[in-house]
Amino acid sequence: MINPEKTETAAPSGIRILVVDDEEDILNIIRFNLEEEGFIVSTSDNGLDAWNKVERSLPDAIVLDLMIPGMNGMDLCKKIKSKYSVPIVMVTARAGETDAVLGLELGADDYIRKPFSPRELIARLRVVLRRHSTATESLEGSLSLGHLHMNRAAHRVTLEGKPVDLTLIEYKLLKLFMENPDIAFTRDRLLDRVWGRDVYVSDRTVDVNIKRLREKLGEERERLETVRGIGYRFRADGPAGQA
């Protein structure tokens, strides 16, 4: 049985973890401890439901039990890794090495044997998340539109060379817009891409965060347009036709 102890260092807020296990008590304990550390947690008790959740809203990492109904952990791991680059910590109750080795060969980033403590699980999650972040930094690069510059690897935004103080949600919104200039996003799509479907927030929350983000963009605020009857769009050309 898992010992519900807490870790000492809080996780960065906004990191979304999907936990897949068919034992309800284990799901509840893992969820409690991860949420105590600042993670946003969704759960699933079978492989098919887990795959649907991954497809709807890709998490930042997955804790995946090997023995689950619907689609076993090995098959689910292989399917996820064939399409997405998301860290997976595989969980097994078996004592042998065969399943652990096979899981790693299929793409799992780490494995942990039951019973385990939340402290060990969270430590392993931090390692795979940090490793994944480091591996993608070189791919992330920077974005620039007009006087607005975003360093995605450093999660830093500057306007005319001066830092812009953004909340995590504001940063995610701006990153999505700058990566997809001139694309109109509905409120529902923004909710899915920025907050995730497993987190309930209203359309009003989107509008409030857009308003706050716009206020922080100075002369570039006009790029963030309201598209009547649809949602929002970030223009590639600036207020005066600047690129």
PDB file of C-alpha atoms in Angstrom:
ATOM      1  CA  MET A   1       0.000   0.000   0.000  1.00  0.00           C
ATOM      2  CA  ILE A   2       1.182   3.501  -0.795  1.00  0.00           C
ATOM      3  CA  ASN A   3       2.219   5.632   2.127  1.00  0.00           C
ATOM      4  CA  PRO A   4       0.492   9.078   1.735  1.00  0.00           C
ATOM      5  CA  GLU A   5       3.464  11.247   2.687  1.00  0.00           C
ATOM      6  CA  LYS A   6       4.209  14.656   1.190  1.00  0.00           C
ATOM      7  CA  THR A   7       7.339  15.876  -0.501  1.00  0.00           C
ATOM      8  CA  GLU A   8       9.176  18.976   0.581  1.00  0.00           C
ATOM      9  CA  THR A   9       9.556  20.958  -2.647  1.00  0.00           C
ATOM     10  CA  ALA A  10       6.510  22.330  -4.431  1.00  0.00           C
ATOM     11  CA  ALA A  11       6.076  21.688  -8.130  1.00  0.00           C
ATOM     12  CA  PRO A  12       5.707  24.507 -10.611  1.00  0.00           C
ATOM     13  CA  SER A  13       2.012  25.363 -10.910  1.00  0.00           C
ATOM     14  CA  GLY A  14       0.102  24.432 -14.037  1.00  0.00           C
ATOM     15  CA  ILE A  15       1.866  21.127 -14.790  1.00  0.00           C
ATOM     16  CA  ARG A  16      -0.810  18.614 -15.773  1.00  0.00           C
ATOM     17  CA  ILE A  17      -0.449  14.932 -14.873  1.00  0.00           C
ATOM     18  CA  LEU A  18      -2.670  12.083 -16.046  1.00  0.00           C
ATOM     19  CA  VAL A  19      -2.698   9.128 -13.626  1.00  0.00           C
ATOM     20  CA  VAL A  20      -3.940   5.810 -15.027  1.00  0.00           C
ATOM     21  CA  ASP A  21      -4.678   2.983 -12.576  1.00  0.00           C
ATOM     22  CA  ASP A  22      -7.694   0.724 -12.023  1.00  0.00           C
ATOM     23  CA  GLU A  23      -7.330   0.743  -8.226  1.00  0.00           C
ATOM     24  CA  GLU A  24      -9.458   3.594  -6.920  1.00  0.00           C
ATOM     25  CA  ASP A  25      -7.683   3.946  -3.574  1.00  0.00           C
ATOM     26  CA  ILE A  26      -4.313   4.290  -5.299  1.00  0.00           C
ATOM     27  CA  LEU A  27      -5.722   6.839  -7.753  1.00  0.00           C
ATOM     28  CA  ASN A  28      -7.097   8.921  -4.890  1.00  0.00           C
ATOM     29  CA  ILE A  29      -3.868   8.850  -2.884  1.00  0.00           C
ATOM     30  CA  ILE A  30      -1.715   9.740  -5.885  1.00  0.00           C
ATOM     31  CA  ARG A  31      -4.102  12.539  -6.870  1.00  0.00           C
ATOM     32  CA  PHE A  32      -4.102  13.966  -3.332  1.00  0.00           C
ATOM     33  CA  ASN A  33      -0.317  14.004  -3.035  1.00  0.00           C
ATOM     34  CA  LEU A  34       0.289  15.399  -6.517  1.00  0.00           C
ATOM     35  CA  GLU A  35      -2.269  18.154  -5.997  1.00  0.00           C
ATOM     36  CA  GLU A  36      -0.656  18.999  -2.666  1.00  0.00           C
ATOM     37  CA  GLU A  37       2.558  19.576  -4.619  1.00  0.00           C
ATOM     38  CA  GLY A  38       0.874  21.964  -7.057  1.00  0.00           C
ATOM     39  CA  PHE A  39       0.233  19.608  -9.982  1.00  0.00           C
ATOM     40  CA  ILE A  40      -3.072  19.605 -11.873  1.00  0.00           C
ATOM     41  CA  VAL A  41      -4.232  15.991 -11.856  1.00  0.00           C
ATOM     42  CA  SER A  42      -6.696  14.026 -13.964  1.00  0.00           C
ATOM     43  CA  THR A  43      -7.303  10.301 -13.550  1.00  0.00           C
ATOM     44  CA  SER A  44      -8.461   7.315 -15.555  1.00  0.00           C
ATOM     45  CA  ASP A  45      -9.148   3.704 -14.583  1.00  0.00           C
ATOM     46  CA  ASN A  46      -8.837   2.071 -18.017  1.00  0.00           C
ATOM     47  CA  GLY A  47      -6.702   2.293 -21.124  1.00  0.00           C
ATOM     48  CA  LEU A  48      -9.373   3.339 -23.624  1.00  0.00           C
ATOM     49  CA  ASP A  49     -10.576   6.210 -21.457  1.00  0.00           C
ATOM     50  CA  ALA A  50      -6.965   7.263 -20.853  1.00  0.00           C
ATOM     51  CA  TRP A  51      -6.259   7.356 -24.590  1.00  0.00           C
ATOM     52  CA  ASN A  52      -9.348   9.501 -25.168  1.00  0.00           C
ATOM     53  CA  LYS A  53      -8.183  11.928 -22.485  1.00  0.00           C
ATOM     54  CA  VAL A  54      -4.717  12.132 -24.029  1.00  0.00           C
ATOM     55  CA  GLU A  55      -6.282  12.876 -27.418  1.00  0.00           C
ATOM     56  CA  ARG A  56      -8.580  15.571 -25.999  1.00  0.00           C
ATOM     57  CA  SER A  57      -5.998  17.339 -23.888  1.00  0.00           C
ATOM     58  CA  LEU A  58      -2.355  16.208 -23.896  1.00  0.00           C
ATOM     59  CA  PRO A  59      -0.974  16.225 -20.337  1.00  0.00           C
ATOM     60  CA  ASP A  60       2.581  17.225 -19.413  1.00  0.00           C
ATOM     61  CA  ALA A  61       3.316  13.727 -18.065  1.00  0.00           C
ATOM     62  CA  ILE A  62       1.561  10.393 -17.487  1.00  0.00           C
ATOM     63  CA  VAL A  63       1.731   7.924 -14.598  1.00  0.00           C
ATOM     64  CA  LEU A  64       0.675   4.651 -16.212  1.00  0.00           C
ATOM     65  CA  ASP A  65      -0.090   1.370 -14.469  1.00  0.00           C
ATOM     66  CA  LEU A  66       0.848  -1.740 -16.423  1.00  0.00           C
ATOM     67  CA  MET A  67      -2.234  -3.844 -15.586  1.00  0.00           C
ATOM     68  CA  ILE A  68      -5.303  -1.850 -16.614  1.00  0.00           C
ATOM     69  CA  PRO A  69      -8.493  -2.934 -18.424  1.00  0.00           C
ATOM     70  CA  GLY A  70      -9.610  -1.773 -21.848  1.00  0.00           C
ATOM     71  CA  MET A  71      -6.102  -1.438 -23.230  1.00  0.00           C
ATOM     72  CA  ASN A  72      -3.138  -2.637 -21.190  1.00  0.00           C
ATOM     73  CA  GLY A  73      -0.353  -0.304 -20.157  1.00  0.00           C
ATOM     74  CA  MET A  74       2.143  -1.660 -22.677  1.00  0.00           C
ATOM     75  CA  ASP A  75      -0.184  -1.124 -25.633  1.00  0.00           C
ATOM     76  CA  LEU A  76      -1.257   2.283 -24.382  1.00  0.00           C
ATOM     77  CA  CYS A  77       2.335   3.383 -23.850  1.00  0.00           C
ATOM     78  CA  LYS A  78       3.263   2.285 -27.381  1.00  0.00           C
ATOM     79  CA  LYS A  79       0.249   4.070 -28.873  1.00  0.00           C
ATOM     80  CA  ILE A  80       0.897   7.316 -27.010  1.00  0.00           C
ATOM     81  CA  LYS A  81       4.608   7.378 -27.795  1.00  0.00           C
ATOM     82  CA  SER A  82       3.949   6.724 -31.499  1.00  0.00           C
ATOM     83  CA  LYS A  83       2.085  10.028 -31.666  1.00  0.00           C
ATOM     84  CA  TYR A  84       3.163  12.243 -28.773  1.00  0.00           C
ATOM     85  CA  SER A  85       6.394  13.201 -27.043  1.00  0.00           C
ATOM     86  CA  VAL A  86       5.035  13.111 -23.503  1.00  0.00           C
ATOM     87  CA  PRO A  87       6.968  11.687 -20.506  1.00  0.00           C
ATOM     88  CA  ILE A  88       5.550   8.437 -19.114  1.00  0.00           C
ATOM     89  CA  VAL A  89       6.355   6.850 -15.755  1.00  0.00           C
ATOM     90  CA  MET A  90       5.199   3.246 -15.898  1.00  0.00           C
ATOM     91  CA  VAL A  91       3.969   1.507 -12.749  1.00  0.00           C
ATOM     92  CA  THR A  92       4.151  -2.259 -12.243  1.00  0.00           C
ATOM     93  CA  ALA A  93       3.262  -4.599  -9.389  1.00  0.00           C
ATOM     94  CA  ARG A  94       5.413  -7.390 -10.838  1.00  0.00           C
ATOM     95  CA  ALA A  95       8.771  -8.146  -9.300  1.00  0.00           C
ATOM     96  CA  GLY A  96      10.592  -9.271 -12.461  1.00  0.00           C
ATOM     97  CA  GLU A  97      12.556  -7.047 -14.793  1.00  0.00           C
ATOM     98  CA  THR A  98      10.963  -8.211 -18.068  1.00  0.00           C
ATOM     99  CA  ASP A  99       7.976  -5.861 -17.981  1.00  0.00           C
ATOM    100  CA  ALA A 100      10.055  -2.901 -16.853  1.00  0.00           C
ATOM    101  CA  VAL A 101      12.583  -3.457 -19.648  1.00  0.00           C
ATOM    102  CA  LEU A 102       9.832  -3.919 -22.235  1.00  0.00           C
ATOM    103  CA  GLY A 103       8.115  -0.752 -21.022  1.00  0.00           C
ATOM    104  CA  LEU A 104      11.328   1.231 -21.425  1.00  0.00           C
ATOM    105  CA  GLU A 105      11.849  -0.254 -24.890  1.00  0.00           C
ATOM    106  CA  LEU A 106       8.349   0.877 -25.862  1.00  0.00           C
ATOM    107  CA  GLY A 107       9.203   4.430 -24.862  1.00  0.00           C
ATOM    108  CA  ALA A 108       8.426   4.750 -21.153  1.00  0.00           C
ATOM    109  CA  ASP A 109      10.757   7.295 -19.557  1.00  0.00           C
ATOM    110  CA  ASP A 110      10.968   5.546 -16.185  1.00  0.00           C
ATOM    111  CA  TYR A 111       9.274   2.812 -14.178  1.00  0.00           C
ATOM    112  CA  ILE A 112       8.441   2.289 -10.535  1.00  0.00           C
ATOM    113  CA  ARG A 113       7.357  -0.854  -8.690  1.00  0.00           C
ATOM    114  CA  LYS A 114       4.426  -1.134  -6.284  1.00  0.00           C
ATOM    115  CA  PRO A 115       4.296  -0.530  -3.418  1.00  0.00           C
ATOM    116  CA  PHE A 116       5.915   2.907  -3.594  1.00  0.00           C
ATOM    117  CA  SER A 117       5.672   6.147  -1.687  1.00  0.00           C
ATOM    118  CA  PRO A 118       4.345   9.400  -3.170  1.00  0.00           C
ATOM    119  CA  ARG A 119       7.739  10.919  -2.340  1.00  0.00           C
ATOM    120  CA  GLU A 120       9.476   8.486  -4.700  1.00  0.00           C
ATOM    121  CA  LEU A 121       6.846   8.889  -7.427  1.00  0.00           C
ATOM    122  CA  ILE A 122       6.994  12.693  -7.345  1.00  0.00           C
ATOM    123  CA  ALA A 123      10.797  12.632  -7.373  1.00  0.00           C
ATOM    124  CA  ARG A 124      10.755  10.442 -10.476  1.00  0.00           C
ATOM    125  CA  LEU A 125       8.148  12.666 -12.123  1.00  0.00           C
ATOM    126  CA  ARG A 126      10.313  15.718 -11.510  1.00  0.00           C
ATOM    127  CA  VAL A 127      13.279  13.987 -13.117  1.00  0.00           C
ATOM    128  CA  VAL A 128      11.438  12.951 -16.290  1.00  0.00           C
ATOM    129  CA  LEU A 129       9.766  16.359 -16.582  1.00  0.00           C
ATOM    130  CA  ARG A 130      13.110  18.122 -16.202  1.00  0.00           C
ATOM    131  CA  ARG A 131      14.747  15.763 -18.695  1.00  0.00           C
ATOM    132  CA  HIS A 132      11.913  16.284 -21.185  1.00  0.00           C
ATOM    133  CA  SER A 133      12.076  20.050 -20.776  1.00  0.00           C
ATOM    134  CA  THR A 134      15.837  20.070 -21.346  1.00  0.00           C
ATOM    135  CA  ALA A 135      15.497  17.862 -24.427  1.00  0.00           C
ATOM    136  CA  THR A 136      12.949  20.193 -26.025  1.00  0.00           C
ATOM    137  CA  GLU A 137      14.631  23.490 -25.173  1.00  0.00           C
ATOM    138  CA  SER A 138      16.741  23.448 -28.336  1.00  0.00           C
ATOM    139  CA  LEU A 139      13.572  22.912 -30.382  1.00  0.00           C
ATOM    140  CA  GLU A 140      11.653  25.675 -28.677  1.00  0.00           C
ATOM    141  CA  GLY A 141      13.747  28.671 -29.694  1.00  0.00           C
ATOM    142  CA  SER A 142      12.301  32.172 -29.693  1.00  0.00           C
ATOM    143  CA  LEU A 143       9.388  34.017 -31.236  1.00  0.00           C
ATOM    144  CA  SER A 144       9.185  37.676 -32.245  1.00  0.00           C
ATOM    145  CA  LEU A 145       6.365  39.862 -33.533  1.00  0.00           C
ATOM    146  CA  GLY A 146       6.999  43.578 -33.768  1.00  0.00           C
ATOM    147  CA  HIS A 147       8.545  44.709 -30.483  1.00  0.00           C
ATOM    148  CA  LEU A 148       7.308  41.584 -28.679  1.00  0.00           C
ATOM    149  CA  HIS A 149       9.845  38.812 -28.062  1.00  0.00           C
ATOM    150  CA  MET A 150       9.290  35.417 -26.403  1.00  0.00           C
ATOM    151  CA  ASN A 151      12.058  33.079 -25.275  1.00  0.00           C
ATOM    152  CA  ARG A 152      10.156  29.814 -24.987  1.00  0.00           C
ATOM    153  CA  ALA A 153      13.030  27.883 -23.430  1.00  0.00           C
ATOM    154  CA  ALA A 154      13.352  30.437 -20.613  1.00  0.00           C
ATOM    155  CA  HIS A 155       9.609  31.206 -20.411  1.00  0.00           C
ATOM    156  CA  ARG A 156      10.481  34.890 -20.698  1.00  0.00           C
ATOM    157  CA  VAL A 157       8.670  37.651 -22.586  1.00  0.00           C
ATOM    158  CA  THR A 158      10.035  41.122 -23.339  1.00  0.00           C
ATOM    159  CA  LEU A 159       8.470  44.200 -24.929  1.00  0.00           C
ATOM    160  CA  GLU A 160      10.947  46.630 -26.475  1.00  0.00           C
ATOM    161  CA  GLY A 161      13.624  44.825 -24.481  1.00  0.00           C
ATOM    162  CA  LYS A 162      11.831  45.209 -21.144  1.00  0.00           C
ATOM    163  CA  PRO A 163      10.472  42.151 -19.300  1.00  0.00           C
ATOM    164  CA  VAL A 164       6.710  41.603 -19.275  1.00  0.00           C
ATOM    165  CA  ASP A 165       5.370  40.111 -16.043  1.00  0.00           C
ATOM    166  CA  LEU A 166       2.842  37.447 -17.077  1.00  0.00           C
ATOM    167  CA  THR A 167       0.941  34.836 -15.101  1.00  0.00           C
ATOM    168  CA  LEU A 168       1.286  31.234 -16.274  1.00  0.00           C
ATOM    169  CA  ILE A 169      -2.112  31.355 -18.006  1.00  0.00           C
ATOM    170  CA  GLU A 170      -1.289  34.673 -19.696  1.00  0.00           C
ATOM    171  CA  TYR A 171       2.024  33.213 -20.883  1.00  0.00           C
ATOM    172  CA  LYS A 172       0.313  30.113 -22.285  1.00  0.00           C
ATOM    173  CA  LEU A 173      -2.251  32.250 -24.096  1.00  0.00           C
ATOM    174  CA  LEU A 174       0.407  34.497 -25.607  1.00  0.00           C
ATOM    175  CA  LYS A 175       2.567  31.517 -26.600  1.00  0.00           C
ATOM    176  CA  LEU A 176      -0.379  29.879 -28.357  1.00  0.00           C
ATOM    177  CA  PHE A 177      -1.222  33.113 -30.186  1.00  0.00           C
ATOM    178  CA  MET A 178       2.366  33.866 -31.219  1.00  0.00           C
ATOM    179  CA  GLU A 179       2.857  30.312 -32.468  1.00  0.00           C
ATOM    180  CA  ASN A 180      -0.322  30.621 -34.535  1.00  0.00           C
ATOM    181  CA  PRO A 181      -0.511  34.197 -35.867  1.00  0.00           C
ATOM    182  CA  ASP A 182      -3.661  35.193 -37.777  1.00  0.00           C
ATOM    183  CA  ILE A 183      -5.498  32.063 -36.591  1.00  0.00           C
ATOM    184  CA  ALA A 184      -8.859  32.713 -34.919  1.00  0.00           C
ATOM    185  CA  PHE A 185      -9.380  30.676 -31.747  1.00  0.00           C
ATOM    186  CA  THR A 186     -12.807  30.048 -30.253  1.00  0.00           C
ATOM    187  CA  ARG A 187     -13.166  30.306 -26.492  1.00  0.00           C
ATOM    188  CA  ASP A 188     -13.731  26.544 -26.315  1.00  0.00           C
ATOM    189  CA  ARG A 189     -10.495  25.890 -28.192  1.00  0.00           C
ATOM    190  CA  LEU A 190      -8.590  28.263 -25.924  1.00  0.00           C
ATOM    191  CA  LEU A 191     -10.041  26.506 -22.882  1.00  0.00           C
ATOM    192  CA  ASP A 192      -8.915  23.151 -24.269  1.00  0.00           C
ATOM    193  CA  ARG A 193      -5.410  24.247 -25.318  1.00  0.00           C
ATOM    194  CA  VAL A 194      -4.547  26.465 -22.327  1.00  0.00           C
ATOM    195  CA  TRP A 195      -6.556  25.229 -19.337  1.00  0.00           C
ATOM    196  CA  GLY A 196      -7.287  21.635 -20.420  1.00  0.00           C
ATOM    197  CA  ARG A 197     -10.655  19.909 -20.557  1.00  0.00           C
ATOM    198  CA  ASP A 198     -10.340  18.385 -17.114  1.00  0.00           C
ATOM    199  CA  VAL A 199     -10.210  21.820 -15.481  1.00  0.00           C
ATOM    200  CA  TYR A 200     -13.561  23.601 -15.297  1.00  0.00           C
ATOM    201  CA  VAL A 201     -13.481  27.300 -16.082  1.00  0.00           C
ATOM    202  CA  SER A 202     -16.079  29.464 -17.799  1.00  0.00           C
ATOM    203  CA  ASP A 203     -15.911  31.484 -20.999  1.00  0.00           C
ATOM    204  CA  ARG A 204     -15.823  34.563 -18.780  1.00  0.00           C
ATOM    205  CA  THR A 205     -12.486  33.376 -17.382  1.00  0.00           C
ATOM    206  CA  VAL A 206     -11.066  33.372 -20.905  1.00  0.00           C
ATOM    207  CA  ASP A 207     -12.284  36.921 -21.509  1.00  0.00           C
ATOM    208  CA  VAL A 208     -10.841  38.182 -18.216  1.00  0.00           C
ATOM    209  CA  ASN A 209      -7.413  36.663 -18.928  1.00  0.00           C
ATOM    210  CA  ILE A 210      -7.413  38.005 -22.485  1.00  0.00           C
ATOM    211  CA  LYS A 211      -8.220  41.476 -21.142  1.00  0.00           C
ATOM    212  CA  ARG A 212      -5.363  41.280 -18.612  1.00  0.00           C
ATOM    213  CA  LEU A 213      -2.942  39.995 -21.228  1.00  0.00           C
ATOM    214  CA  ARG A 214      -3.906  42.755 -23.638  1.00  0.00           C
ATOM    215  CA  GLU A 215      -3.282  45.393 -20.954  1.00  0.00           C
ATOM    216  CA  LYS A 216       0.294  44.133 -20.548  1.00  0.00           C
ATOM    217  CA  LEU A 217       1.196  44.234 -24.244  1.00  0.00           C
ATOM    218  CA  GLY A 218       1.637  48.006 -24.524  1.00  0.00           C
ATOM    219  CA  GLU A 219       1.675  49.244 -28.110  1.00  0.00           C
ATOM    220  CA  GLU A 220       1.356  45.670 -29.340  1.00  0.00           C
ATOM    221  CA  ARG A 221      -2.034  45.213 -27.680  1.00  0.00           C
ATOM    222  CA  GLU A 222      -3.847  45.904 -30.963  1.00  0.00           C
ATOM    223  CA  ARG A 223      -2.478  42.638 -32.336  1.00  0.00           C
ATOM    224  CA  LEU A 224      -4.767  40.741 -29.970  1.00  0.00           C
ATOM    225  CA  GLU A 225      -8.097  41.152 -31.718  1.00  0.00           C
ATOM    226  CA  THR A 226     -11.592  40.127 -30.734  1.00  0.00           C
ATOM    227  CA  VAL A 227     -13.213  38.226 -33.612  1.00  0.00           C
ATOM    228  CA  ARG A 228     -16.919  38.845 -33.228  1.00  0.00           C
ATOM    229  CA  GLY A 229     -18.975  35.674 -32.920  1.00  0.00           C
ATOM    230  CA  ILE A 230     -15.850  33.485 -32.764  1.00  0.00           C
ATOM    231  CA  GLY A 231     -13.220  34.405 -30.190  1.00  0.00           C
ATOM    232  CA  TYR A 232      -9.743  35.896 -30.509  1.00  0.00           C
ATOM    233  CA  ARG A 233      -6.921  36.227 -33.028  1.00  0.00           C
ATOM    234  CA  PHE A 234      -3.323  37.508 -32.813  1.00  0.00           C
ATOM    235  CA  ARG A 235      -2.379  39.497 -35.900  1.00  0.00           C
ATOM    236  CA  ALA A 236       0.985  38.986 -37.549  1.00  0.00           C
ATOM    237  CA  ASP A 237       0.941  42.598 -38.734  1.00  0.00           C
ATOM    238  CA  GLY A 238       0.903  45.328 -36.096  1.00  0.00           C
ATOM    239  CA  PRO A 239      -1.322  48.378 -35.612  1.00  0.00           C
ATOM    240  CA  ALA A 240       0.553  50.436 -38.182  1.00  0.00           C
ATOM    241  CA  GLY A 241       1.170  47.533 -40.536  1.00  0.00           C
ATOM    242  CA  GLN A 242       4.445  46.648 -38.822  1.00  0.00           C
ATOM    243  CA  ALA A 243       5.663  43.077 -39.099  1.00  0.00           C
TER     244      ALA A 243
END
